[in-house]
PDB file of C-alpha atoms in Angstrom:
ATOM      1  CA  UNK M   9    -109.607-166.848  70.245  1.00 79.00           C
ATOM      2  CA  UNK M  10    -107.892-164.493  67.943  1.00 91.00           C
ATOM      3  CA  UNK M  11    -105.938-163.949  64.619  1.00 95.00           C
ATOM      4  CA  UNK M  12    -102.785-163.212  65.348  1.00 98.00           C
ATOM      5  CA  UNK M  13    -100.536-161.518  62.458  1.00 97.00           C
ATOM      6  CA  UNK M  14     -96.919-163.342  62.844  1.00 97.00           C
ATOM      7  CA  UNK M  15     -94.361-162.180  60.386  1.00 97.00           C
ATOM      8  CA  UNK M  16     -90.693-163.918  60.556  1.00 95.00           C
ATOM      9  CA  UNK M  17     -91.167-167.635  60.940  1.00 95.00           C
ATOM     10  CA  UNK M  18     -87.574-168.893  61.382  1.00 92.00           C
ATOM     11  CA  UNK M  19     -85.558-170.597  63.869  1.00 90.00           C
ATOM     12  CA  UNK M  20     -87.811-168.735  66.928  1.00 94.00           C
ATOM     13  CA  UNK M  21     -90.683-167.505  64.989  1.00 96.00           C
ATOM     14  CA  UNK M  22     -91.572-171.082  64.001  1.00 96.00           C
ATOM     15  CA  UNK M  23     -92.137-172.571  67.520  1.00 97.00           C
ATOM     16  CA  UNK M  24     -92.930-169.258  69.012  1.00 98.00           C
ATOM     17  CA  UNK M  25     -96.167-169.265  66.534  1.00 97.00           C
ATOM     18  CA  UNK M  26     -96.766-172.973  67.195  1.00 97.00           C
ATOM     19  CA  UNK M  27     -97.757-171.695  70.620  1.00 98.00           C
ATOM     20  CA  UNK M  28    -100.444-169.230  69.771  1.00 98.00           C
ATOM     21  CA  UNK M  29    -101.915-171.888  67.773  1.00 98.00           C
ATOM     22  CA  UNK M  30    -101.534-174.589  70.231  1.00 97.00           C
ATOM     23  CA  UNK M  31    -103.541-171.989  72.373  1.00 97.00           C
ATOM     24  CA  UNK M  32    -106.626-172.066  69.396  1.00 97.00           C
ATOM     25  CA  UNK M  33    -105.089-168.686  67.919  1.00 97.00           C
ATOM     26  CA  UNK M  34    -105.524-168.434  64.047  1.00 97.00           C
ATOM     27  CA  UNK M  35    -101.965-167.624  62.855  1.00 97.00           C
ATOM     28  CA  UNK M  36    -101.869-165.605  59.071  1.00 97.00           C
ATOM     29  CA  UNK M  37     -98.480-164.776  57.709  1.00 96.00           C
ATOM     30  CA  UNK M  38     -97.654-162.656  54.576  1.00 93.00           C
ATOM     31  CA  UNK M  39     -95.128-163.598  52.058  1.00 77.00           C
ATOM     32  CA  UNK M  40     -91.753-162.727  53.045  1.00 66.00           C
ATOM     33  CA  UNK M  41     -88.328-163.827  52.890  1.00 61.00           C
ATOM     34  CA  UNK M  42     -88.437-167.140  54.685  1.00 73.00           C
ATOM     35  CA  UNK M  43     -91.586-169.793  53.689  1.00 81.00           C
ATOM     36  CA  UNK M  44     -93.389-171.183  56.241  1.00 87.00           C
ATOM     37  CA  UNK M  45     -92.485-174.907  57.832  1.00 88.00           C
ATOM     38  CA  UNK M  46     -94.764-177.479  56.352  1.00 90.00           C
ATOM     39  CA  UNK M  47     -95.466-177.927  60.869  1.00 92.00           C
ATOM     40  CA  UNK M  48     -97.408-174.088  60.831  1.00 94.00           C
ATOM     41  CA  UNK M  49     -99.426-175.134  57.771  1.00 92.00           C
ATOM     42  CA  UNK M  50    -100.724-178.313  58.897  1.00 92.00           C
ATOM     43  CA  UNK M  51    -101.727-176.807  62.205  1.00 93.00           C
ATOM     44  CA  UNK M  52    -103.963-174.014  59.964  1.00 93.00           C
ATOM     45  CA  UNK M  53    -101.353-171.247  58.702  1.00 95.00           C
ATOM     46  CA  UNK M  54    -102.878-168.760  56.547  1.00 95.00           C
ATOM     47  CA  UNK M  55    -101.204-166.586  54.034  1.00 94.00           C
ATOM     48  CA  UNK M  56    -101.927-163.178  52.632  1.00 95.00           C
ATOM     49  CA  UNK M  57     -99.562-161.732  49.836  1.00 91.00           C
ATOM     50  CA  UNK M  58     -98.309-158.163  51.535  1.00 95.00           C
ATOM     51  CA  UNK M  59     -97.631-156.924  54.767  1.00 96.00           C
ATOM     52  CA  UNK M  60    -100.320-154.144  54.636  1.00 97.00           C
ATOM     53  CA  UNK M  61    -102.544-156.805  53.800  1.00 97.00           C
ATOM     54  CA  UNK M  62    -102.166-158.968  56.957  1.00 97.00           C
ATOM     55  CA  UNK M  63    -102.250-155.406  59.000  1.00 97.00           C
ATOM     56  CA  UNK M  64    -105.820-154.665  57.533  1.00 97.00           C
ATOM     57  CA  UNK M  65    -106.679-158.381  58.257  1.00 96.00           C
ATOM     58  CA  UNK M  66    -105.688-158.425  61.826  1.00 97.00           C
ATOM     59  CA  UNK M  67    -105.606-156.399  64.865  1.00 97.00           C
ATOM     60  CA  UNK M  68    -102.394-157.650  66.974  1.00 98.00           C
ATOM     61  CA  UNK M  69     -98.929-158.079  64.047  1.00 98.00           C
ATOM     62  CA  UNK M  70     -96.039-159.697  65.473  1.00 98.00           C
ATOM     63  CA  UNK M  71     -92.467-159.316  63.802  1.00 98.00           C
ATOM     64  CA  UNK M  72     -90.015-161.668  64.898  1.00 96.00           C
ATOM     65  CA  UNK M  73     -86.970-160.750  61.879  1.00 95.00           C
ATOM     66  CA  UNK M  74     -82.985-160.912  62.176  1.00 90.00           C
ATOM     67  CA  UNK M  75     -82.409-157.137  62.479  1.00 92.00           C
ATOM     68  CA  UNK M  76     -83.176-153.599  61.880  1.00 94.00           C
ATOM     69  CA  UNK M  77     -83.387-153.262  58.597  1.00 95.00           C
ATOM     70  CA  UNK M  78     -85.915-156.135  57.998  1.00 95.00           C
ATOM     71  CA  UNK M  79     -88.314-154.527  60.556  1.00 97.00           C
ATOM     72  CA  UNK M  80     -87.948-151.067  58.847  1.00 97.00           C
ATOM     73  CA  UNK M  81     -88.862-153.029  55.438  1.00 96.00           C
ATOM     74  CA  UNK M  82     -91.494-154.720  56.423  1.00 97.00           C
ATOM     75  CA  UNK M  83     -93.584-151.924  59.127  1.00 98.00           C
ATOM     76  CA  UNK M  84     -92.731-149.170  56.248  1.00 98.00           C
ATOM     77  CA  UNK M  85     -91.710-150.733  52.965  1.00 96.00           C
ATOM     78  CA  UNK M  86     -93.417-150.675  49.696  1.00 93.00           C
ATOM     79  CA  UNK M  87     -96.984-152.292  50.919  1.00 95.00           C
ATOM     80  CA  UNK M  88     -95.692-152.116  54.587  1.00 97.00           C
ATOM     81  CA  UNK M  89     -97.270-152.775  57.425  1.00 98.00           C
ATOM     82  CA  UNK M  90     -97.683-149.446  58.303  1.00 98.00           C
ATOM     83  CA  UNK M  91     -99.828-148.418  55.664  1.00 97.00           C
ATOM     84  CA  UNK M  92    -102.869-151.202  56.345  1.00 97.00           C
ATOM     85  CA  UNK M  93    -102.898-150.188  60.527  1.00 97.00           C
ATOM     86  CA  UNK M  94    -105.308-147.510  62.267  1.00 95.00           C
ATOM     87  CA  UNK M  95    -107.195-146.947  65.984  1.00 96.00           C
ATOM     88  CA  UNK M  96    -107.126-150.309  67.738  1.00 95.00           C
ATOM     89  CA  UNK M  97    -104.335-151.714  65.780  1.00 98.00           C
ATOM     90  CA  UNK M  98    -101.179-153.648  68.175  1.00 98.00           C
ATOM     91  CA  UNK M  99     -97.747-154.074  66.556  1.00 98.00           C
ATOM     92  CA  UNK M 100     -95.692-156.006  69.173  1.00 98.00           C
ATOM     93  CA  UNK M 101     -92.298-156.605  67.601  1.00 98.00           C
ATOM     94  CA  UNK M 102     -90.439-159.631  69.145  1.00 98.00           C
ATOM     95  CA  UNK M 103     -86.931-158.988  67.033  1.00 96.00           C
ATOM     96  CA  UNK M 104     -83.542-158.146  68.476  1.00 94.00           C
ATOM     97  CA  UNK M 105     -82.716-154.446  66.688  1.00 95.00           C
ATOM     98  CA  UNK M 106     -81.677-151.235  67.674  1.00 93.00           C
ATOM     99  CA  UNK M 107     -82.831-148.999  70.548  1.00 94.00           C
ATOM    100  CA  UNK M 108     -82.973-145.744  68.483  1.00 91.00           C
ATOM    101  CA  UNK M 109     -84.489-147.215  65.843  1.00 94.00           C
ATOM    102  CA  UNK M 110     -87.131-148.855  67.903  1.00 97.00           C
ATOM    103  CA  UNK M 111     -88.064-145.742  69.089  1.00 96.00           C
ATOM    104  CA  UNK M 112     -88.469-143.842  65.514  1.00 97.00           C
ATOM    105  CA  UNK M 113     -90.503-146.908  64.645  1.00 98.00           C
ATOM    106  CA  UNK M 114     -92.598-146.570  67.510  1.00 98.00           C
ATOM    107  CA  UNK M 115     -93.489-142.887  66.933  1.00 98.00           C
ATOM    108  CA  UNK M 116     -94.597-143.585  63.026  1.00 98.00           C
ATOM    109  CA  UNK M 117     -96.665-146.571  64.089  1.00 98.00           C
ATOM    110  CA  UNK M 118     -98.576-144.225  66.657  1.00 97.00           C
ATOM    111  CA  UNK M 119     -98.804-141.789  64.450  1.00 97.00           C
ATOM    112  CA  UNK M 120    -100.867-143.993  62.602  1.00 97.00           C
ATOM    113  CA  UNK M 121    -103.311-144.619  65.246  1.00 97.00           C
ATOM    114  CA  UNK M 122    -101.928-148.145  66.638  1.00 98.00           C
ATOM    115  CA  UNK M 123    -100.054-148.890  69.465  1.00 98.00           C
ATOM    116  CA  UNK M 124     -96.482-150.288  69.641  1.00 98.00           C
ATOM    117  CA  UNK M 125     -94.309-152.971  72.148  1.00 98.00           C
ATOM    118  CA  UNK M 126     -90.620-153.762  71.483  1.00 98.00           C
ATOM    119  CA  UNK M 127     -90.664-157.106  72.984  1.00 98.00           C
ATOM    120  CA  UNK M 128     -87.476-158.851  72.456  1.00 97.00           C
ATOM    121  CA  UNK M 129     -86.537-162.234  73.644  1.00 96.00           C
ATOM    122  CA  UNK M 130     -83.885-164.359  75.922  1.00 91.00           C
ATOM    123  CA  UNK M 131     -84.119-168.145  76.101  1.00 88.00           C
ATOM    124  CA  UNK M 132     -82.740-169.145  72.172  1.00 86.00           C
ATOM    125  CA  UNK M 133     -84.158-172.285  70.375  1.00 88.00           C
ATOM    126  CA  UNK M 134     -85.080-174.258  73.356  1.00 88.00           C
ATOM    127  CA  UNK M 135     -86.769-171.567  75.285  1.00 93.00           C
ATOM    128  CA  UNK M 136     -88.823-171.298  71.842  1.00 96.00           C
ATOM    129  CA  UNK M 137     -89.683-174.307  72.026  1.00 96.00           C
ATOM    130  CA  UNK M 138     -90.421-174.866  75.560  1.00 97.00           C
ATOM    131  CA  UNK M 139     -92.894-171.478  75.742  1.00 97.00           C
ATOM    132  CA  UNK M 140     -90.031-170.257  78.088  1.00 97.00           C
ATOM    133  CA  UNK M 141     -88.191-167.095  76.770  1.00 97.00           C
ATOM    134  CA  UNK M 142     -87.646-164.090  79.103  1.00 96.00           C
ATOM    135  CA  UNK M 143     -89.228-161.598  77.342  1.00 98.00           C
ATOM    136  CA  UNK M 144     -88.550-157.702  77.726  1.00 98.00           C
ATOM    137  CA  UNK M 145     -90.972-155.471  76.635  1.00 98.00           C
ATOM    138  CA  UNK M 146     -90.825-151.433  76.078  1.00 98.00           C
ATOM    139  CA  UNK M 147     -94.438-149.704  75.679  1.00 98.00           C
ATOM    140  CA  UNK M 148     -98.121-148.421  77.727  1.00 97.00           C
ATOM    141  CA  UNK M 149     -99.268-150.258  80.464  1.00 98.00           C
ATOM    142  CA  UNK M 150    -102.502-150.565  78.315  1.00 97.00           C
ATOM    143  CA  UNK M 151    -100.200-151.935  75.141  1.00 97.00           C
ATOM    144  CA  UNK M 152     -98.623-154.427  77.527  1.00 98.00           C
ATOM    145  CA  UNK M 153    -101.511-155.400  79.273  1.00 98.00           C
ATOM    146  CA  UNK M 154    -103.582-156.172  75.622  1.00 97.00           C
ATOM    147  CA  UNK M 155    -100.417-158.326  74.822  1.00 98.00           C
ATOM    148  CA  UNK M 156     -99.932-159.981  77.861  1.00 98.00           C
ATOM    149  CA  UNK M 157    -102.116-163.016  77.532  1.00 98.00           C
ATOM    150  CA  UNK M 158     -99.834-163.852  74.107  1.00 98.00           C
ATOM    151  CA  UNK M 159     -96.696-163.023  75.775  1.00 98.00           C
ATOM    152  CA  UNK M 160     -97.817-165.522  78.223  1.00 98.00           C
ATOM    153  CA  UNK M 161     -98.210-168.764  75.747  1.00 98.00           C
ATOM    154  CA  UNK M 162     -94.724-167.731  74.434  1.00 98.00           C
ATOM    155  CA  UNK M 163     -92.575-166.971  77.384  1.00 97.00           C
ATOM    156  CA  UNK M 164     -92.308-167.347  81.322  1.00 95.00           C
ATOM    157  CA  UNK M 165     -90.511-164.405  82.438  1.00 95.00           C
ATOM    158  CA  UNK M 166     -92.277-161.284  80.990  1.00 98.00           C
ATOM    159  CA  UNK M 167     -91.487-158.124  82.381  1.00 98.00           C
ATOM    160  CA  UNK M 168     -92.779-154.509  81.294  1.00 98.00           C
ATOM    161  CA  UNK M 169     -89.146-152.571  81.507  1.00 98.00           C
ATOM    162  CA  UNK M 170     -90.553-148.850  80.622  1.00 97.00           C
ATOM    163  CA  UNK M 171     -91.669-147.186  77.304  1.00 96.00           C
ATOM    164  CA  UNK M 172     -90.332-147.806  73.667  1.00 96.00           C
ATOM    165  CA  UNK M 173     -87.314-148.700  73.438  1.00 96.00           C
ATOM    166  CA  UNK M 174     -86.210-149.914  76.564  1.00 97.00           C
ATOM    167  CA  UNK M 175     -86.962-153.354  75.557  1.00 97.00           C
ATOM    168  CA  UNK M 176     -84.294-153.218  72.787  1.00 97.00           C
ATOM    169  CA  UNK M 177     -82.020-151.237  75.811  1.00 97.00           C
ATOM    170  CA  UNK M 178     -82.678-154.726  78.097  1.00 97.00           C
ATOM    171  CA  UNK M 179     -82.311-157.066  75.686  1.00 96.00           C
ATOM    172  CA  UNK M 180     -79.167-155.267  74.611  1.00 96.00           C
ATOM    173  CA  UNK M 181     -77.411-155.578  78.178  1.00 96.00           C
ATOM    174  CA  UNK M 182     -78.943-159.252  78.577  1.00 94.00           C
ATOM    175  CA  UNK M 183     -76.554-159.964  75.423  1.00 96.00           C
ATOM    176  CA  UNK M 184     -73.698-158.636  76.724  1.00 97.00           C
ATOM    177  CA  UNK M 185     -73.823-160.482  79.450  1.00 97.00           C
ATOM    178  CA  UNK M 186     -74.238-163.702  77.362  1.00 96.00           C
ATOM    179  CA  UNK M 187     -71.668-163.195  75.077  1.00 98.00           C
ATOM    180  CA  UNK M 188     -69.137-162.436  78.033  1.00 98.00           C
ATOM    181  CA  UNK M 189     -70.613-165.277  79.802  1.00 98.00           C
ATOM    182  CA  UNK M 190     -69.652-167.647  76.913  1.00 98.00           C
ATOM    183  CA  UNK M 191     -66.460-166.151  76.705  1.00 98.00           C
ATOM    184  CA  UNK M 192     -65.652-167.145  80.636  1.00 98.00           C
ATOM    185  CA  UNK M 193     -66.924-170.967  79.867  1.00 98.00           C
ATOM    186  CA  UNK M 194     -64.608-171.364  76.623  1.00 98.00           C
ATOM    187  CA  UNK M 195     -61.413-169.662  78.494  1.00 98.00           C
ATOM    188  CA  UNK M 196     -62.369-172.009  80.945  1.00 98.00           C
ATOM    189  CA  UNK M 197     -62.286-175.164  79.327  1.00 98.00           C
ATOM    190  CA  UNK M 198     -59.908-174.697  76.643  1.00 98.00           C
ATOM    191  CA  UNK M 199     -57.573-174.348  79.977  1.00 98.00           C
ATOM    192  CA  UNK M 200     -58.706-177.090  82.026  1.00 98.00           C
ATOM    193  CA  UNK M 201     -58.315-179.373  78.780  1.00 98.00           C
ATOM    194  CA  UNK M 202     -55.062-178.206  77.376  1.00 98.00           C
ATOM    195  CA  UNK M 203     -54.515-178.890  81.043  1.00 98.00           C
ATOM    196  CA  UNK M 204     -54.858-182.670  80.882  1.00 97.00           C
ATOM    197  CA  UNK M 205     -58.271-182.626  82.629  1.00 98.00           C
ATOM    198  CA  UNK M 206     -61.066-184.195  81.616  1.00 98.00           C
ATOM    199  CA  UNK M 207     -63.422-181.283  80.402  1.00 98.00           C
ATOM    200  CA  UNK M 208     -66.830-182.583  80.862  1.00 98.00           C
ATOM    201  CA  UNK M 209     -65.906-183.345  84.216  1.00 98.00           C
ATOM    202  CA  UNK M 210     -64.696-180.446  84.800  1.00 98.00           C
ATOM    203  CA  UNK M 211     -68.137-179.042  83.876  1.00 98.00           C
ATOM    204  CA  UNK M 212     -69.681-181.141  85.833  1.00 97.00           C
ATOM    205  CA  UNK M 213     -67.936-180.018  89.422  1.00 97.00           C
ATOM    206  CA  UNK M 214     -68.102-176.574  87.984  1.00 98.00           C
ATOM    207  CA  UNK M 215     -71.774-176.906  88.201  1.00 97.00           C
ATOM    208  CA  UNK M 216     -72.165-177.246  91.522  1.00 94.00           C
ATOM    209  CA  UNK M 217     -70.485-174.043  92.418  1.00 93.00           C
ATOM    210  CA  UNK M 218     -70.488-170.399  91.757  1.00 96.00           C
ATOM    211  CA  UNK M 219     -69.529-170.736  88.734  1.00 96.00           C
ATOM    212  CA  UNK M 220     -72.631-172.330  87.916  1.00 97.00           C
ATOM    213  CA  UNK M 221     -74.489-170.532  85.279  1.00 96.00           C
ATOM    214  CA  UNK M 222     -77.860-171.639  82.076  1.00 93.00           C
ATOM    215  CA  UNK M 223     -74.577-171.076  79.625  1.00 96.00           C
ATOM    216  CA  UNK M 224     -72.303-173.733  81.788  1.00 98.00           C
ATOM    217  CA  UNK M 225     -74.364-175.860  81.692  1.00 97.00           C
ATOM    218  CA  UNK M 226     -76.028-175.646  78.073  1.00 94.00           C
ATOM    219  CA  UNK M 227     -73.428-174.128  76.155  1.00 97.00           C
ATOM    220  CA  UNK M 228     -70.237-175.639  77.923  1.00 98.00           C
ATOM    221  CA  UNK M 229     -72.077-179.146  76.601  1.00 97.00           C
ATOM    222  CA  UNK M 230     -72.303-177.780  73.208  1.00 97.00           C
ATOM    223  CA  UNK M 231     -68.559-177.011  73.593  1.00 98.00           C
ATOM    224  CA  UNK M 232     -67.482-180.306  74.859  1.00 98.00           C
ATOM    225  CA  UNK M 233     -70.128-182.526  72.427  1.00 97.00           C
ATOM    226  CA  UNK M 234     -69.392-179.763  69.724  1.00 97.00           C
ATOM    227  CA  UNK M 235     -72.719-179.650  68.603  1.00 96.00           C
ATOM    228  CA  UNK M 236     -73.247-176.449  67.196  1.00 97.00           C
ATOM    229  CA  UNK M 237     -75.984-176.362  64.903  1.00 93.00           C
ATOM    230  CA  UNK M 238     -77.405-172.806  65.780  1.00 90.00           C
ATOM    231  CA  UNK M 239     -79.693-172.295  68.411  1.00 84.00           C
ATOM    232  CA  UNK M 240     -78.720-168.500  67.857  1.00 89.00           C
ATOM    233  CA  UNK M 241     -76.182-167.773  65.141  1.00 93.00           C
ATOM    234  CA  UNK M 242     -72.544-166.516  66.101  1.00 97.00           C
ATOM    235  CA  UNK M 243     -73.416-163.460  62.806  1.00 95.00           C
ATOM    236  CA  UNK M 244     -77.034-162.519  65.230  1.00 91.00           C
ATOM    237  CA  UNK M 245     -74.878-162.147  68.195  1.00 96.00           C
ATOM    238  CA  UNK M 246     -72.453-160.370  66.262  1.00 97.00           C
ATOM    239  CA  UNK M 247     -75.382-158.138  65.361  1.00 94.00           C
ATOM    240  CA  UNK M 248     -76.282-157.752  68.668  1.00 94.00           C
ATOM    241  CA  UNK M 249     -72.537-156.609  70.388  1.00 97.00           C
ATOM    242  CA  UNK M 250     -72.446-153.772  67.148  1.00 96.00           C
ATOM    243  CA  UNK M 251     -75.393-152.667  68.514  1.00 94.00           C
ATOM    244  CA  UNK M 252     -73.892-152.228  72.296  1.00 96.00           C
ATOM    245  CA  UNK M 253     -70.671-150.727  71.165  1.00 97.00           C
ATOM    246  CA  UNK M 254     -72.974-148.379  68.831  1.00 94.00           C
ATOM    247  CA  UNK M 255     -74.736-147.008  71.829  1.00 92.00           C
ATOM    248  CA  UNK M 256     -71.670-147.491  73.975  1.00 95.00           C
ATOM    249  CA  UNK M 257     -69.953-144.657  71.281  1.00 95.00           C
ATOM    250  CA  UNK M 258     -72.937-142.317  71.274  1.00 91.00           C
ATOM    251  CA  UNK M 259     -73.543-142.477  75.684  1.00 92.00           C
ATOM    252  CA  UNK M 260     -69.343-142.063  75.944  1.00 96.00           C
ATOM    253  CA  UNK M 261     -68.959-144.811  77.578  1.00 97.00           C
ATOM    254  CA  UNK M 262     -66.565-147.918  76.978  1.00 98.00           C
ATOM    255  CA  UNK M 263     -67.342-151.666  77.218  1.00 98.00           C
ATOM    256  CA  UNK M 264     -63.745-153.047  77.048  1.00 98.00           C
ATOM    257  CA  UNK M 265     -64.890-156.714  77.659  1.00 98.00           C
ATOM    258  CA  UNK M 266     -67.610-156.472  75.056  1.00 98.00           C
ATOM    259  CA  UNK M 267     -65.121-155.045  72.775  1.00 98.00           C
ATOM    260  CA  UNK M 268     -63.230-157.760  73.025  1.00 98.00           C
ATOM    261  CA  UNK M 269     -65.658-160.400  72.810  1.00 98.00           C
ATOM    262  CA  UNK M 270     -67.215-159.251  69.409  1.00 98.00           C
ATOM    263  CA  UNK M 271     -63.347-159.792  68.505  1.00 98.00           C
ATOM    264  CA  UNK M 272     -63.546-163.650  69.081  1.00 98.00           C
ATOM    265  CA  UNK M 273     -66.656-163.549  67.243  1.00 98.00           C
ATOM    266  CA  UNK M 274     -65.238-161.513  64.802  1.00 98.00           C
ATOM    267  CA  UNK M 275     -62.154-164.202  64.038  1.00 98.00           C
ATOM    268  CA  UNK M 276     -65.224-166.921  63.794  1.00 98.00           C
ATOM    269  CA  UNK M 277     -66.702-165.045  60.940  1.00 98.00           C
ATOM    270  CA  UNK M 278     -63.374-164.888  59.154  1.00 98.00           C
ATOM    271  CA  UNK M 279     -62.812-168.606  59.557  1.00 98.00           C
ATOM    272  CA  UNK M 280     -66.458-169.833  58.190  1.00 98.00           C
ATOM    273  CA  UNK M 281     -68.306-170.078  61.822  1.00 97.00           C
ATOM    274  CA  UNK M 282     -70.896-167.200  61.344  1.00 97.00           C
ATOM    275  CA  UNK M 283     -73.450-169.779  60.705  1.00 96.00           C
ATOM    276  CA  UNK M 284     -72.809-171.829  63.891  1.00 97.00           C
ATOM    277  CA  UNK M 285     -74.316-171.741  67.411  1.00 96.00           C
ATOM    278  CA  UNK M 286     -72.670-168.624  69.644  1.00 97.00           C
ATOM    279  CA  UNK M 287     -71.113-171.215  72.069  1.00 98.00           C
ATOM    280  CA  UNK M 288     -68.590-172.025  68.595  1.00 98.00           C
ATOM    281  CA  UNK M 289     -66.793-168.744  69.903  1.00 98.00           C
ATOM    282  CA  UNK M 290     -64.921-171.465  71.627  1.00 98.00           C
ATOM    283  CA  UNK M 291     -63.313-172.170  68.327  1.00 98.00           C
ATOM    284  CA  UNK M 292     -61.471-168.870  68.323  1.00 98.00           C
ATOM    285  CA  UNK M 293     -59.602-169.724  71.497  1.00 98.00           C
ATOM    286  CA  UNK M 294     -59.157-173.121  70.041  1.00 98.00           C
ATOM    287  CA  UNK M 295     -57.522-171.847  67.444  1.00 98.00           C
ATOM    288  CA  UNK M 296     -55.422-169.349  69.633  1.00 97.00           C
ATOM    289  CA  UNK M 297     -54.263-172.603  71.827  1.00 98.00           C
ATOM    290  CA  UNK M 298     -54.035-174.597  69.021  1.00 98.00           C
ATOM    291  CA  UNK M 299     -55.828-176.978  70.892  1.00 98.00           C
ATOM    292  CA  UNK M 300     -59.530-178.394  70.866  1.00 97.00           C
ATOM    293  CA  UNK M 301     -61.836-178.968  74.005  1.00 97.00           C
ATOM    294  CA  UNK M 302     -62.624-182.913  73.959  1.00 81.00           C
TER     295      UNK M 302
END
């Protein structure tokens, strides 16, 4: 068994760390931003007070933070990561950020000696917390394969896409997908309600067809049971579609549909639903067909 550095213990991090020390991993944190769940420190959570600290304490760091910037703060901040890594070092970040970036970052932390996997994540809250996420990784064969038997505790479908980067590219076009996917389920049953039909039976037949789909059946409940405490917040996803439409602008190419999807999300934001769960985009239709799925 190992110590495992693990910095960004939220709404993932938290259950995603459980696992390594379900598995008899020693987990050690630094301080930063979010405090630890009380669950992480009963099961043997250390702390150290700087992320250069935990990087001289530990060979394998994993980052699991909202976006870009945080992982640019904490690998090269003021007592960064960065600065406590050399030979035999493994930073595997686990965050959703951007491509580009990723790949700057990846070049400094080599530079350094250490190795570097973008390794973002599919699956939300429950695939967290079921050890289930798909998880896309960008790096060496020899990075991936030292990384592996963690990726397995944490996820189910792990797949080495190519070198740095390409992760972030994957995970990327997974989110597009899901955003335009959610899209399709709320068009879907604002209609069939606003069309006298019973929407969770609707669902229900829907399920059983093509239309079938993980976000018909989990977020279409959400939708109908409006229950949409965050599993993955409508301002992440957000995050997420700038990011496509960023490298959509600098390859010349147009995503229409995605365009108009961060849209919806964009008229959640501006009526107080950043915080919710990304099936909520529902409530921008809603609003449009002054109507509510029920």
């Amino acid at each position: 068994m190992a110590s495992i550095g693990f910095i960004g213990l939220g709404i993932m991090g938290t259950p995603m760390a459980r696992h390594l020390q379900d598995a008899g991993h020693t987990v050690i944190t630094s301080k930063f931003s979010i405090p630890p769940r009380q669950e992480l420190l009963d099961h043997g959570l250390q702390l150290v007070g700087t992320p250069k600290a935990l990087a001289e304490t530990v060979d394998t760091i994993i980052l699991m933070l909202p976006d870009t910037p945080e992982v640019k703060d904490v690998l090269f901040g003021e007592n960064g990561v960065s600065y406590g890594l050399g030979k035999g070092k493994l930073v595997i970040d686990m965050s959703s950020i951007s491509p580009i970036e990723t790949k700057e970052f990846a070049r400094k932390i080599r530079a350094t000696g250490a190795e570097y996997i973008d390794a973002p994540v599919s699956g939300g809250e429950v695939g967290a917390r079921n050890a289930s996420l798909s998880i896309m990784a960008g790096g060496t064969q020899e990075s991936f394969d030292r990384a592996l038997p963690l990726f397995k505790l944490m996820g189910k479908n792990i797949t080495l896409v190519g070198d740095c980067g390409d992760g972030q590219v994957t995970k990327v076009a997974n989110q597009i997908i899901v955003a335009l996917t959610i899209e399709a389920v709320s068009e879907a049953l604002v209609f069939a309600s606003k069309a006298g039909a019973d929407p969770a039976r609707v669902r229900e037949a829907l399920m059983g067809g093509f239309a079938s789909s993980r976000i018909l059946e989990v977020h279409g409940d959400r939708m109908i049971k409006r229950t949409f405490e965050p599993g993955f917040r409508i301002s992440l996803h957000q995050k997420d579609l700038n990011l496509a439409l960023q490298g959509a602008k600098s390859l010349g190419i147009s995503l229409p549909n995605t365009a108009a999807t961060q849209e919806l999300f964009n008229n959640c934001a501006a009526n107080g639903d950043s915080g919710l769960d990304h099936s909520g985009l529902v409530r921008a239709l809603e609003r449009m067909a002054n109507h509510e799925v029920a």
